[in-house]
Amino acid sequence: YDAGSPIRNRPYITDDAIIFGTEQGEIVGVTVTGERKWSYRTRRNIMSSPVVHEQEGVCLVGSYDNFLYALDASAGYSSWRFRTGGPIISTPALYEDKVIFGSVDKSLYCVDIINSREKWRFTIEEPIVSSPVIHHGNVYFGGTDGKLYCIDAGTGEEMWTFKTEG
């Protein structure tokens, strides 16, 4: 499949589609045979890799246009979008019925997948471009401030930090 511009993220594969974003700001779902199934255009490029909440059928992906998009994973139509104060390079992580992701605006966000309401926000002093990982109810992510953070996924409270040397 020729997307027409570079693809700089990891695709997400469902039973129905292979979903990825492009530098031209298009989120695309193609069939396993490489035929376009659907597409959705954002205002800026996509570096974030998409993830799909399988039970809800929602594809979540961040864009350089400062929005996290929630799209129907099978048809590509927009369910909602959540605005941050900066580009979203971070790949979202799923926790129960929530999505957790970082933004260049220096915040890690936790947003409800169903109604797009912010559950909590954790802010540091530098941009967050790394992708969070969730394990046993904790969120782990690296900041551009040279620290590794552990945050409680349910409350957004800092559990600990580890200062690295770079």
XYZ file of C-alpha atoms in Angstrom:
166
model
C 0.000 0.000 0.000
C 1.414 3.378 -1.017
C 0.502 5.850 1.717
C 1.887 8.792 -0.231
C 4.197 9.900 2.586
C 6.574 8.370 5.131
C 5.202 6.180 7.922
C 7.134 6.712 11.159
C 5.107 4.632 13.609
C 4.349 1.025 14.397
C 1.085 -0.231 12.834
C -1.656 -1.792 14.922
C -3.225 -4.962 13.519
C -6.812 -6.013 14.225
C -8.815 -8.874 12.709
C -10.155 -6.361 10.144
C -7.375 -3.894 9.434
C -3.799 -2.719 9.679
C -3.887 0.810 11.116
C -1.059 3.360 10.859
C -0.415 7.092 10.588
C 1.494 9.102 7.997
C 3.647 12.214 7.962
C 0.876 13.952 6.009
C -1.428 13.549 9.019
C -3.545 10.721 7.726
C -4.609 7.777 9.882
C -5.249 4.826 7.570
C -6.863 1.426 7.945
C -6.003 -1.061 5.200
C -7.079 -4.665 4.740
C -4.588 -7.487 5.185
C -4.362 -7.593 1.370
C -3.251 -3.924 1.294
C -6.474 -2.257 0.131
C -7.609 0.988 1.746
C -10.529 0.382 4.084
C -10.783 3.853 5.638
C -8.781 6.985 6.395
C -9.066 9.992 8.653
C -7.169 13.246 8.173
C -5.640 15.258 11.030
C -4.101 18.712 10.672
C -0.484 17.626 11.251
C 1.764 14.578 10.978
C 1.388 11.383 12.987
C 4.420 10.044 14.863
C 2.431 8.302 17.603
C 1.631 4.649 16.971
C -2.066 3.758 17.089
C -3.518 1.410 19.703
C -6.963 -0.173 19.699
C -9.177 -0.810 22.708
C -10.552 -4.086 21.364
C -13.670 -4.271 23.610
C -14.813 -0.767 22.627
C -13.540 -0.943 19.042
C -11.801 2.420 19.446
C -8.507 3.329 17.788
C -6.490 5.915 19.741
C -3.648 7.886 18.204
C -1.906 11.199 18.875
C -1.002 13.882 16.351
C 1.360 16.832 16.028
C -1.812 18.984 15.895
C -2.065 18.628 19.725
C -5.018 16.208 19.650
C -5.483 12.604 20.723
C -8.003 11.060 18.325
C -10.498 8.310 19.123
C -11.677 6.678 15.899
C -13.952 3.758 15.206
C -11.417 1.012 14.485
C -13.541 -0.683 11.822
C -14.859 2.363 9.913
C -12.500 5.245 10.780
C -15.074 7.828 11.813
C -14.240 10.144 14.715
C -15.757 9.363 18.107
C -14.012 12.246 19.892
C -10.746 14.132 20.155
C -8.889 15.440 23.202
C -6.797 18.609 22.998
C -3.471 19.056 24.790
C -1.135 22.029 24.847
C 1.437 20.453 22.517
C 2.123 17.750 19.938
C 1.567 14.121 20.912
C 4.485 11.921 19.876
C 3.915 9.382 22.649
C 2.099 6.163 21.794
C -0.940 5.791 24.071
C -1.220 2.970 26.619
C -4.519 1.412 27.691
C -5.534 0.922 31.305
C -9.023 -0.491 31.934
C -11.393 1.973 30.203
C -8.783 4.740 30.071
C -5.981 5.853 27.767
C -2.708 7.265 29.114
C -0.312 9.270 26.950
C 2.320 11.991 27.099
C 2.446 15.363 25.359
C 5.145 17.847 24.462
C 3.211 20.239 26.755
C 5.030 18.453 29.647
C 1.986 16.478 30.865
C 1.040 12.825 31.072
C -2.729 12.509 30.600
C -5.272 9.902 31.628
C -8.515 10.169 29.656
C -11.719 8.103 29.755
C -12.092 6.177 26.486
C -15.895 6.395 26.444
C -16.564 10.067 27.211
C -13.136 11.715 26.622
C -13.083 13.249 30.109
C -9.722 13.867 31.718
C -9.299 11.631 34.785
C -5.945 13.020 35.886
C -2.863 14.848 34.648
C 0.746 14.533 35.823
C 3.080 17.377 34.843
C 6.881 17.510 34.797
C 9.295 20.302 33.836
C 10.189 19.044 30.330
C 8.288 17.595 27.336
C 7.072 13.994 27.463
C 7.755 12.237 24.173
C 8.287 8.675 25.398
C 5.513 6.109 25.356
C 4.174 4.983 28.733
C 4.059 1.343 29.794
C 1.557 0.053 32.343
C 2.382 -2.828 34.652
C 0.498 -3.940 37.782
C -1.442 -0.665 38.017
C 1.603 1.566 37.611
C 2.566 3.762 34.665
C 6.247 3.962 33.745
C 7.633 6.589 31.370
C 10.833 8.477 30.691
C 10.944 12.253 30.622
C 13.219 14.458 28.553
C 14.353 15.737 31.965
C 16.443 12.556 32.318
C 14.164 10.858 34.847
C 12.249 7.588 34.832
C 8.856 8.011 36.487
C 6.495 5.558 38.169
C 2.922 6.870 38.489
C -0.159 5.212 39.978
C -2.394 4.507 36.950
C -5.599 4.966 38.928
C -4.817 8.265 40.641
C -1.944 9.884 38.724
C 0.107 10.189 41.907
C 3.871 9.881 41.692
C 5.156 6.671 43.270
C 8.871 7.311 42.615
C 11.396 8.769 40.178
C 14.848 7.649 39.159
C 17.350 10.235 37.884
C 19.411 8.908 34.990
C 22.606 10.374 33.608
C 21.098 11.392 30.306
